[in-house]
Amino acid sequence: MDDLVALCKRRGFIFQTNEIYGGMQGLYDYGPLGVELKNNLKKAWWASMVYDRDDVEGLDSAILTKPSVLKYSGHEDTFSDPLVDCRSCKSRWRADHLEVSTCPACGSKDLTEPRPFNLMFKTNVGPIVNDESFAYLRPETAQQTFTNFKNVLDSTSRTLPFGIAQIGKAFRNEVTPRNFIFRVREFELMELEYFIEPTTANKWHDLWVQTRFKWWLDQGINENSLELLSVPKSELSHYSKSTIDIMYKFPHGLEELEGIANRTDFDLGSHTKNQNSLNISTKVKPNLESNAKLAIHDKQTKKWKVPYVIEPAAGVERGFLAILNDAYKTEKLDEGKERTVLVLKPHLAPIKVAVIPLKRNNKELVEKASMLKSTLQNLHLGRILIENSGNIGKSYRRHDEIGTPLCITIDFQTLEDQSVTVRDRDTMEQKRLFEADVPAYFREFFI
Ligand code: GAP
């Protein structure tokens, strides 16, 4: 993990938030390369969940959430971790993360009994501060999706099965944020709520586990780095009937990358009006505040029914860490040399192509490079960079280390015969192409 953390800082993937003031625990900023990789990962998820399917709509909802939403969803009562205090050094720990009842900071055994600590952040809304003026920062995007169920249904005329996809920030006041970006207090979720006939729940649950597992392989993760885990009943979230986690071998151990849960009719049943007339299968808090019926009218039986939900929910940060970890390689070269290379899938690479003029201050070479950069940039396949350091060897090493799939060098021969050198990151092979053929080559490489 240390090598990865060092690379992330050195090359501008990830910085600690507010580092110049000492930083804040569990919060990170994404630098020039990090933001590109993160955006590319989110784009890949959106394409596979929304564009490549015909049964999913998108949504982008507010982060600030009305307390009633998280009251009826069960989060006010149950979204907590067991907290213990060390009476000797006053540090705080998650009881379920301690292997023995000993303080990891000072070794004392004098710990308090575990007590629930609610993970939701609160903030004040508007100029008046009182007990009613607060809102929560959402702990998951899912609740805003459920409360928009009727809006999406009415505006799109969908029938079952169909899904609503959302990518966005979530906030959890984790007791012990740790392991770099693995457990943080502000992160992004990629969540699909897939609404189905209750009798088809097992079939859809299995299908979504397979679909999501394959998607991670398509992002370049090695199959041997992944495992499926059926979450034991005692560890299920309050809304879940059954959850399968896709686990990844992170540098610190095998941990959850994504969870695929069968949320039954719990959420729509919790937020709907007229609960008593809807035959809800799970135990929900009586709701007299909601003004919407979150159900579907079955044309055959002429009855209203509350759909079940299968939810694949993945964290962007954990995906980012897993992808970087699997892509990171050090390779032995000739003459005892070594190179670090990020073998990222081209669609995820932060920089798609580095265009390198052989000589830094040569006007003709730099102009040619700029023109090629513009041509490739206008294909809108991602960021193209001019690498104007004047040192080809160093440029190749730098771009290997940040995962740039192709480097194109403009040299003096280019001025004579309009040909350029194209170097492949993975094979390090170089070939000469005519400049006019580069856009087609580039397009084929990246699509
Ligand atoms: N809506 C369901 C839900 O939020 P979750 O298992 O609590 O389920 C989903 O979270 C995913 O979000 C996890 O699989 C993980 O990838 C990511 N995640 C959860 N808590 C996180 C945290 N504190 N820091 C980074 N990622 C987190």
Coordinates of C-alpha atoms and ligand atoms in Angstrom, one line a residue:
M1 CA 0.0 0.0 0.0
D2 CA 2.9 2.4 0.8
D3 CA 4.2 2.4 -2.8
L4 CA 0.7 3.1 -4.1
V5 CA 0.1 6.0 -1.6
A6 CA 3.5 7.5 -2.5
L7 CA 2.7 7.2 -6.3
C8 CA -0.7 8.8 -5.8
K9 CA 0.8 11.8 -4.1
R10 CA 3.9 12.2 -6.2
R11 CA 2.1 12.0 -9.5
G12 CA -1.0 13.9 -8.5
F13 CA -3.7 11.3 -8.1
I14 CA -4.7 11.9 -4.5
F15 CA -3.9 14.5 -1.8
Q16 CA -4.9 14.7 1.8
T17 CA -7.6 17.3 2.3
N18 CA -6.5 20.6 3.8
E19 CA -3.0 19.2 4.1
I20 CA -1.4 22.6 4.5
Y21 CA -3.4 23.0 7.8
G22 CA -2.5 19.5 9.0
G23 CA -5.2 17.6 7.1
M24 CA -8.5 16.0 8.2
Q25 CA -8.9 12.3 8.9
G26 CA -10.8 10.3 6.4
L27 CA -11.0 13.1 3.7
Y28 CA -9.1 13.2 0.5
D29 CA -8.9 15.4 -2.6
Y30 CA -8.4 14.0 -6.2
G31 CA -5.6 15.8 -8.1
P32 CA -5.2 16.3 -11.9
L33 CA -4.8 12.6 -12.7
G34 CA -7.1 11.3 -9.9
V35 CA -10.1 13.4 -11.1
E36 CA -9.6 11.9 -14.7
L37 CA -9.5 8.3 -13.4
K38 CA -12.4 8.8 -11.1
N39 CA -14.5 10.4 -13.9
N40 CA -13.6 7.6 -16.3
L41 CA -14.6 5.0 -13.8
K42 CA -18.0 6.7 -13.2
K43 CA -18.5 7.1 -16.9
A44 CA -17.9 3.4 -17.4
W45 CA -20.4 2.5 -14.7
W46 CA -23.0 4.9 -16.1
A47 CA -22.5 3.6 -19.6
S48 CA -23.0 0.0 -18.5
M49 CA -25.9 0.7 -16.2
V50 CA -27.9 3.3 -18.2
Y51 CA -26.8 3.6 -21.8
D52 CA -26.1 -0.1 -22.6
R53 CA -29.4 -1.1 -21.1
D54 CA -33.0 -0.3 -22.0
D55 CA -34.5 -0.7 -18.6
V56 CA -32.7 1.9 -16.4
E57 CA -33.2 5.7 -16.0
G58 CA -30.7 8.1 -14.4
L59 CA -31.2 10.4 -11.4
D60 CA -29.1 13.1 -9.6
S61 CA -30.7 14.1 -6.3
A62 CA -29.9 16.5 -3.4
I63 CA -27.3 15.6 -0.8
L64 CA -29.1 17.4 2.1
T65 CA -31.9 15.2 3.2
K66 CA -35.0 15.8 5.2
P67 CA -34.9 14.1 8.6
S68 CA -38.3 12.3 7.9
V69 CA -36.7 10.4 5.0
L70 CA -34.0 8.9 7.3
K71 CA -36.5 8.4 10.1
Y72 CA -38.8 6.2 8.0
S73 CA -35.8 4.5 6.2
G74 CA -34.6 3.2 9.5
H75 CA -31.3 5.1 9.4
E76 CA -32.0 7.2 12.5
D77 CA -32.6 4.1 14.6
T78 CA -30.1 1.7 13.2
F79 CA -27.4 3.3 11.0
S80 CA -24.7 3.0 13.7
D81 CA -21.5 1.3 14.6
P82 CA -20.6 0.0 18.1
L83 CA -18.2 2.4 19.7
V84 CA -15.9 1.9 22.7
D85 CA -13.7 4.4 24.6
C86 CA -10.4 3.7 26.1
R87 CA -10.5 5.1 29.6
S88 CA -6.7 5.3 29.8
C89 CA -5.8 7.3 26.6
K90 CA -9.3 8.5 25.7
S91 CA -9.1 7.1 22.1
R92 CA -12.2 5.8 20.4
W93 CA -12.6 2.5 18.5
R94 CA -15.1 0.5 16.6
A95 CA -15.8 -2.5 18.9
D96 CA -16.2 -4.9 15.9
H97 CA -12.8 -3.9 14.5
L98 CA -10.9 -4.9 17.7
E99 CA -9.6 -8.4 17.6
V100 CA -9.1 -8.5 21.4
S101 CA -10.6 -6.1 24.0
T102 CA -7.4 -4.1 24.1
C103 CA -6.8 -0.5 23.1
P104 CA -4.7 -0.5 19.9
A105 CA -3.2 2.9 20.8
C106 CA -2.0 2.3 24.4
G107 CA -2.6 -1.4 25.1
S108 CA -5.0 -0.8 28.0
K109 CA -7.8 -3.3 28.7
D110 CA -9.8 -0.6 30.4
L111 CA -12.5 -0.1 27.7
T112 CA -16.1 1.1 28.0
E113 CA -19.0 -1.2 27.0
P114 CA -19.8 -0.8 23.3
R115 CA -22.6 1.7 22.6
P116 CA -24.2 2.6 19.3
F117 CA -22.8 5.7 17.5
N118 CA -25.0 7.0 14.6
L119 CA -22.9 7.6 11.5
M120 CA -25.0 10.4 9.9
F121 CA -23.7 13.9 9.6
K122 CA -26.2 16.7 10.5
T123 CA -26.1 20.3 9.3
N124 CA -28.3 23.4 9.9
V125 CA -30.5 24.6 7.1
G126 CA -31.6 28.3 7.0
P127 CA -31.0 31.2 9.3
I128 CA -32.8 29.8 12.4
V129 CA -31.0 27.2 14.5
N130 CA -33.3 25.0 16.6
D131 CA -34.2 21.3 17.0
E132 CA -36.2 21.3 13.8
S133 CA -33.9 23.3 11.5
F134 CA -31.4 20.5 10.7
A135 CA -30.9 18.2 7.7
Y136 CA -28.8 15.1 7.2
L137 CA -26.0 14.7 4.7
R138 CA -27.2 11.6 2.9
P139 CA -25.4 8.4 4.0
E140 CA -26.5 6.7 0.7
T141 CA -28.0 7.9 -2.6
A142 CA -30.6 5.1 -2.4
Q143 CA -33.1 7.0 -0.1
Q144 CA -33.4 9.9 -2.5
T145 CA -34.0 7.4 -5.3
F146 CA -36.8 5.7 -3.4
T147 CA -38.5 9.1 -2.5
N148 CA -38.4 9.9 -6.3
F149 CA -39.9 6.5 -7.3
K150 CA -43.3 8.0 -8.3
N151 CA -41.7 11.0 -10.1
V152 CA -39.6 8.8 -12.3
L153 CA -42.5 6.3 -12.8
D154 CA -45.0 9.1 -13.8
S155 CA -42.5 10.8 -16.1
T156 CA -41.3 7.7 -17.9
S157 CA -44.2 5.3 -17.9
R158 CA -41.9 2.4 -16.9
T159 CA -43.3 -1.0 -16.0
L160 CA -41.5 -3.7 -13.9
P161 CA -38.7 -4.6 -14.1
F162 CA -36.9 -1.3 -14.3
G163 CA -34.1 0.5 -12.5
I164 CA -33.0 4.0 -11.3
A165 CA -29.2 4.6 -11.3
Q166 CA -27.5 7.3 -9.4
I167 CA -23.9 8.4 -8.8
G168 CA -23.2 10.8 -6.0
K169 CA -21.6 11.8 -2.7
A170 CA -22.4 10.1 0.5
F171 CA -21.2 11.0 4.0
R172 CA -20.6 8.8 7.0
N173 CA -19.0 9.9 10.2
E174 CA -16.8 6.7 10.4
V175 CA -15.4 6.1 13.9
T176 CA -12.1 4.9 12.5
P177 CA -11.4 6.0 8.9
R178 CA -8.4 4.1 7.7
N179 CA -6.4 2.3 5.0
F180 CA -6.0 5.4 2.7
I181 CA -9.2 5.9 0.7
F182 CA -10.7 2.5 1.7
R183 CA -12.8 3.8 4.6
V184 CA -13.4 7.6 4.4
R185 CA -16.0 10.0 5.7
E186 CA -17.0 11.5 2.4
F187 CA -17.1 9.3 -0.7
E188 CA -19.0 8.6 -3.8
L189 CA -21.5 5.8 -4.4
M190 CA -22.6 4.2 -7.7
E191 CA -26.0 2.7 -6.9
L192 CA -28.7 1.1 -8.9
E193 CA -32.2 0.5 -7.4
Y194 CA -33.7 -2.2 -9.6
F195 CA -37.5 -2.6 -9.1
I196 CA -38.9 -6.1 -9.7
E197 CA -41.9 -8.4 -9.2
P198 CA -41.4 -9.9 -5.7
T199 CA -41.5 -13.5 -7.0
T200 CA -38.5 -12.9 -9.3
A201 CA -36.2 -11.6 -6.5
N202 CA -33.8 -14.6 -6.4
K203 CA -33.4 -14.7 -10.2
W204 CA -32.6 -11.0 -10.4
H205 CA -30.3 -11.1 -7.4
D206 CA -28.2 -13.8 -9.0
L207 CA -28.2 -12.0 -12.3
W208 CA -27.0 -8.8 -10.8
V209 CA -24.2 -10.5 -8.9
Q210 CA -22.9 -12.0 -12.1
T211 CA -23.3 -8.8 -14.1
R212 CA -21.5 -6.7 -11.5
F213 CA -18.7 -9.3 -11.1
K214 CA -18.1 -9.3 -14.8
W215 CA -18.1 -5.5 -14.9
W216 CA -15.2 -5.3 -12.4
L217 CA -13.2 -7.8 -14.6
D218 CA -13.9 -5.4 -17.6
Q219 CA -12.3 -2.6 -15.5
G220 CA -9.1 -4.6 -15.5
I221 CA -9.4 -6.3 -12.1
N222 CA -7.9 -9.8 -12.1
E223 CA -10.4 -12.5 -11.3
N224 CA -8.0 -14.0 -8.7
S225 CA -8.3 -10.7 -6.8
L226 CA -12.1 -11.1 -6.3
E227 CA -14.3 -13.3 -4.2
L228 CA -18.0 -13.5 -3.6
L229 CA -19.2 -13.5 0.0
S230 CA -22.7 -14.3 1.2
V231 CA -23.1 -11.9 4.1
P232 CA -24.2 -13.8 7.3
K233 CA -27.7 -13.0 8.6
S234 CA -26.3 -11.5 11.8
E235 CA -24.3 -8.9 9.7
L236 CA -27.0 -7.8 7.3
S237 CA -28.1 -4.2 7.1
H238 CA -31.5 -3.5 8.6
Y239 CA -33.1 -3.3 5.1
S240 CA -31.6 -6.4 3.6
K241 CA -33.1 -9.9 3.3
S242 CA -29.8 -11.2 1.8
T243 CA -26.6 -9.6 0.5
I244 CA -23.8 -10.9 -1.7
D245 CA -20.6 -8.9 -1.4
I246 CA -18.0 -8.7 -4.1
M247 CA -14.8 -8.8 -2.1
Y248 CA -11.4 -7.6 -3.3
K249 CA -7.9 -8.5 -2.0
F250 CA -7.0 -5.0 -0.9
P251 CA -3.3 -4.5 0.2
H252 CA -4.6 -4.6 3.9
G253 CA -6.8 -7.7 3.4
L254 CA -9.9 -9.1 1.8
E255 CA -12.7 -6.5 2.1
E256 CA -16.0 -5.4 0.5
L257 CA -15.8 -3.7 -2.9
E258 CA -19.5 -3.8 -3.7
G259 CA -22.6 -5.1 -2.1
I260 CA -25.6 -6.5 -4.0
A261 CA -28.6 -6.6 -1.7
N262 CA -32.2 -7.8 -1.9
R263 CA -33.9 -4.9 -0.1
T264 CA -37.3 -6.5 -0.6
D265 CA -40.3 -4.0 -0.4
F266 CA -38.8 -2.5 2.8
D267 CA -37.8 0.9 1.5
L268 CA -40.8 1.7 -0.8
G269 CA -43.0 0.2 1.9
S270 CA -41.5 2.5 4.5
H271 CA -41.9 5.7 2.5
T272 CA -45.4 5.0 1.0
K273 CA -48.7 6.4 2.2
N274 CA -51.6 3.9 2.7
Q275 CA -49.3 1.2 4.0
N276 CA -52.1 -0.9 5.4
S277 CA -53.8 -1.4 2.1
L278 CA -50.6 -2.5 0.2
N279 CA -49.8 -5.9 1.7
I280 CA -46.2 -5.0 2.5
S281 CA -44.2 -8.1 3.3
T282 CA -41.7 -6.5 5.7
K283 CA -42.1 -4.8 9.1
V284 CA -42.1 -1.1 8.5
K285 CA -42.5 2.0 10.7
P286 CA -46.1 3.3 10.4
N287 CA -45.9 6.4 8.1
L288 CA -48.6 9.1 8.2
E289 CA -46.3 11.8 6.7
S290 CA -45.7 10.6 3.2
N291 CA -48.1 12.0 0.5
A292 CA -47.2 9.5 -2.3
K293 CA -48.3 6.0 -3.0
L294 CA -45.1 4.2 -3.9
A295 CA -46.6 1.2 -5.7
I296 CA -47.5 -0.1 -9.1
H297 CA -50.9 -1.0 -10.4
D298 CA -51.0 -4.5 -11.6
K299 CA -53.3 -4.6 -14.7
Q300 CA -54.0 -8.3 -14.4
T301 CA -54.9 -8.5 -10.7
K302 CA -56.2 -4.9 -10.7
K303 CA -54.4 -4.5 -7.4
W304 CA -51.6 -2.1 -6.2
K305 CA -48.4 -3.8 -5.2
V306 CA -45.1 -2.6 -3.8
P307 CA -42.1 -3.8 -5.9
Y308 CA -39.1 -5.5 -4.4
V309 CA -35.7 -3.9 -5.0
I310 CA -32.3 -5.5 -5.9
E311 CA -29.5 -3.0 -5.2
P312 CA -26.0 -3.2 -6.6
A313 CA -24.1 -0.5 -4.6
A314 CA -20.4 0.2 -5.2
G315 CA -18.0 2.8 -3.8
V316 CA -16.0 4.8 -6.3
E317 CA -13.0 5.2 -3.9
R318 CA -12.8 1.5 -3.3
G319 CA -13.0 0.8 -7.0
F320 CA -10.3 3.4 -7.6
L321 CA -8.0 1.8 -5.0
A322 CA -8.6 -1.8 -6.3
I323 CA -8.0 -0.8 -10.0
L324 CA -4.8 1.1 -9.1
N325 CA -3.6 -1.8 -7.0
D326 CA -4.2 -4.4 -9.7
A327 CA -2.7 -2.1 -12.4
Y328 CA 0.5 -1.3 -10.4
K329 CA 3.5 -3.3 -11.7
T330 CA 7.3 -3.0 -11.4
E331 CA 9.2 -4.6 -14.3
K332 CA 12.9 -5.5 -14.8
L333 CA 14.4 -4.1 -17.9
D334 CA 17.7 -4.6 -19.6
E335 CA 21.0 -3.4 -18.0
G336 CA 19.6 -3.8 -14.5
K337 CA 17.0 -1.1 -15.0
E338 CA 13.5 -1.2 -13.7
R339 CA 10.2 0.6 -14.6
T340 CA 7.0 1.2 -12.7
V341 CA 4.0 0.9 -15.0
L342 CA 0.3 1.2 -14.4
V343 CA -1.4 -1.3 -16.7
L344 CA -4.7 0.5 -16.7
K345 CA -7.4 -0.3 -19.3
P346 CA -7.3 2.4 -21.9
H347 CA -10.8 3.7 -21.1
L348 CA -9.8 4.4 -17.5
A349 CA -6.3 5.9 -18.2
P350 CA -6.2 9.6 -17.0
I351 CA -4.2 10.6 -20.0
K352 CA -5.0 8.8 -23.3
V353 CA -2.0 10.0 -25.3
A354 CA 1.1 12.0 -24.6
V355 CA 2.3 13.9 -27.7
I356 CA 6.1 14.5 -27.2
P357 CA 8.1 17.0 -29.4
L358 CA 11.7 15.6 -29.6
K359 CA 13.2 19.0 -28.8
R360 CA 11.6 21.3 -26.3
N361 CA 12.3 24.6 -27.9
N362 CA 12.0 23.7 -31.5
K363 CA 9.2 25.9 -32.9
E364 CA 8.3 23.6 -35.8
L365 CA 8.3 20.4 -33.7
V366 CA 6.2 22.0 -30.9
E367 CA 3.7 23.4 -33.5
K368 CA 3.3 20.0 -35.1
A369 CA 2.7 18.4 -31.7
S370 CA 0.1 21.0 -30.8
M371 CA -1.7 20.4 -34.1
L372 CA -1.8 16.6 -33.5
K373 CA -2.9 17.2 -29.9
S374 CA -5.9 19.3 -31.1
T375 CA -6.8 16.7 -33.8
L376 CA -6.9 13.9 -31.2
Q377 CA -8.5 16.0 -28.5
N378 CA -11.4 16.8 -30.9
L379 CA -12.2 13.1 -31.1
H380 CA -13.5 13.5 -27.5
L381 CA -12.1 10.3 -26.2
G382 CA -10.4 11.8 -23.2
R383 CA -7.4 13.9 -22.2
I384 CA -4.5 14.3 -24.6
L385 CA -1.4 16.0 -23.2
I386 CA 1.6 17.7 -24.8
E387 CA 4.7 16.5 -22.9
N388 CA 7.2 19.3 -23.6
S389 CA 10.0 18.2 -21.3
G390 CA 12.5 17.6 -24.2
N391 CA 13.6 14.3 -22.6
I392 CA 12.1 11.3 -24.4
G393 CA 13.3 8.6 -22.0
K394 CA 12.0 10.5 -18.9
S395 CA 8.7 11.2 -20.6
Y396 CA 8.2 7.5 -21.4
R397 CA 9.0 6.5 -17.8
R398 CA 6.6 9.2 -16.4
H399 CA 3.8 8.1 -18.7
D400 CA 4.3 4.4 -17.9
E401 CA 4.0 5.3 -14.2
I402 CA 0.7 7.2 -14.7
G403 CA -0.7 4.6 -17.1
T404 CA -0.8 6.6 -20.4
P405 CA -1.4 3.9 -23.1
L406 CA 0.2 5.6 -26.0
C407 CA 3.1 8.1 -26.5
I408 CA 3.5 9.8 -29.8
T409 CA 6.9 11.4 -30.6
I410 CA 7.3 14.2 -33.2
D411 CA 10.9 14.3 -34.5
F412 CA 12.8 15.8 -37.4
Q413 CA 11.7 13.0 -39.7
T414 CA 8.1 14.1 -39.1
L415 CA 8.9 17.4 -40.6
E416 CA 10.2 15.7 -43.8
D417 CA 7.8 12.8 -44.3
Q418 CA 4.8 13.5 -41.9
S419 CA 5.4 10.2 -40.0
V420 CA 5.5 9.9 -36.2
T421 CA 6.6 7.3 -33.7
V422 CA 3.9 5.6 -31.7
R423 CA 5.0 3.8 -28.5
D424 CA 2.8 1.3 -26.7
R425 CA 2.9 1.4 -22.9
D426 CA 2.6 -2.3 -22.2
T427 CA 4.9 -3.8 -24.9
M428 CA 7.1 -0.7 -25.1
E429 CA 7.2 -1.4 -28.9
Q430 CA 7.5 1.6 -31.2
K431 CA 6.2 1.9 -34.7
R432 CA 6.1 4.6 -37.3
L433 CA 2.7 5.8 -38.6
F434 CA 1.8 8.6 -41.0
E435 CA 0.3 11.5 -39.1
A436 CA -2.8 11.2 -41.2
D437 CA -3.4 7.6 -40.1
V438 CA -3.0 8.4 -36.3
P439 CA -6.7 9.4 -35.6
A440 CA -8.0 6.1 -37.1
Y441 CA -5.4 4.2 -35.1
F442 CA -6.2 6.1 -32.0
R443 CA -9.9 5.6 -32.4
E444 CA -9.5 1.8 -32.9
F445 CA -7.2 1.6 -29.9
F446 CA -9.7 3.3 -27.5
I447 CA -13.1 2.1 -28.7
Ligands
GAP1 N1 -27.1 1.7 -0.4 C1 -26.4 0.6 0.1 C2 -25.1 0.9 0.7 O1 -24.8 2.1 0.9 P1 -23.0 -0.1 1.8 O2 -22.5 -1.5 1.8 O3 -23.1 0.6 3.1 O4 -24.4 -0.2 1.1 C3 -21.9 0.4 -0.5 O5 -22.1 0.8 0.9 C4 -20.5 0.6 -0.9 O6 -20.0 1.8 -0.6 C5 -19.5 -0.4 -0.2 O7 -19.5 -1.7 -0.9 C6 -18.2 0.3 -0.4 O8 -17.6 0.1 -1.7 C7 -18.6 1.8 -0.3 N2 -18.4 2.3 1.1 C8 -19.2 2.2 2.2 N3 -18.7 2.9 3.2 C9 -17.6 3.5 2.8 C10 -16.6 4.3 3.4 N4 -16.7 4.7 4.6 N5 -15.6 4.8 2.6 C11 -15.4 4.4 1.3 N6 -16.3 3.6 0.7 C12 -17.4 3.1 1.4

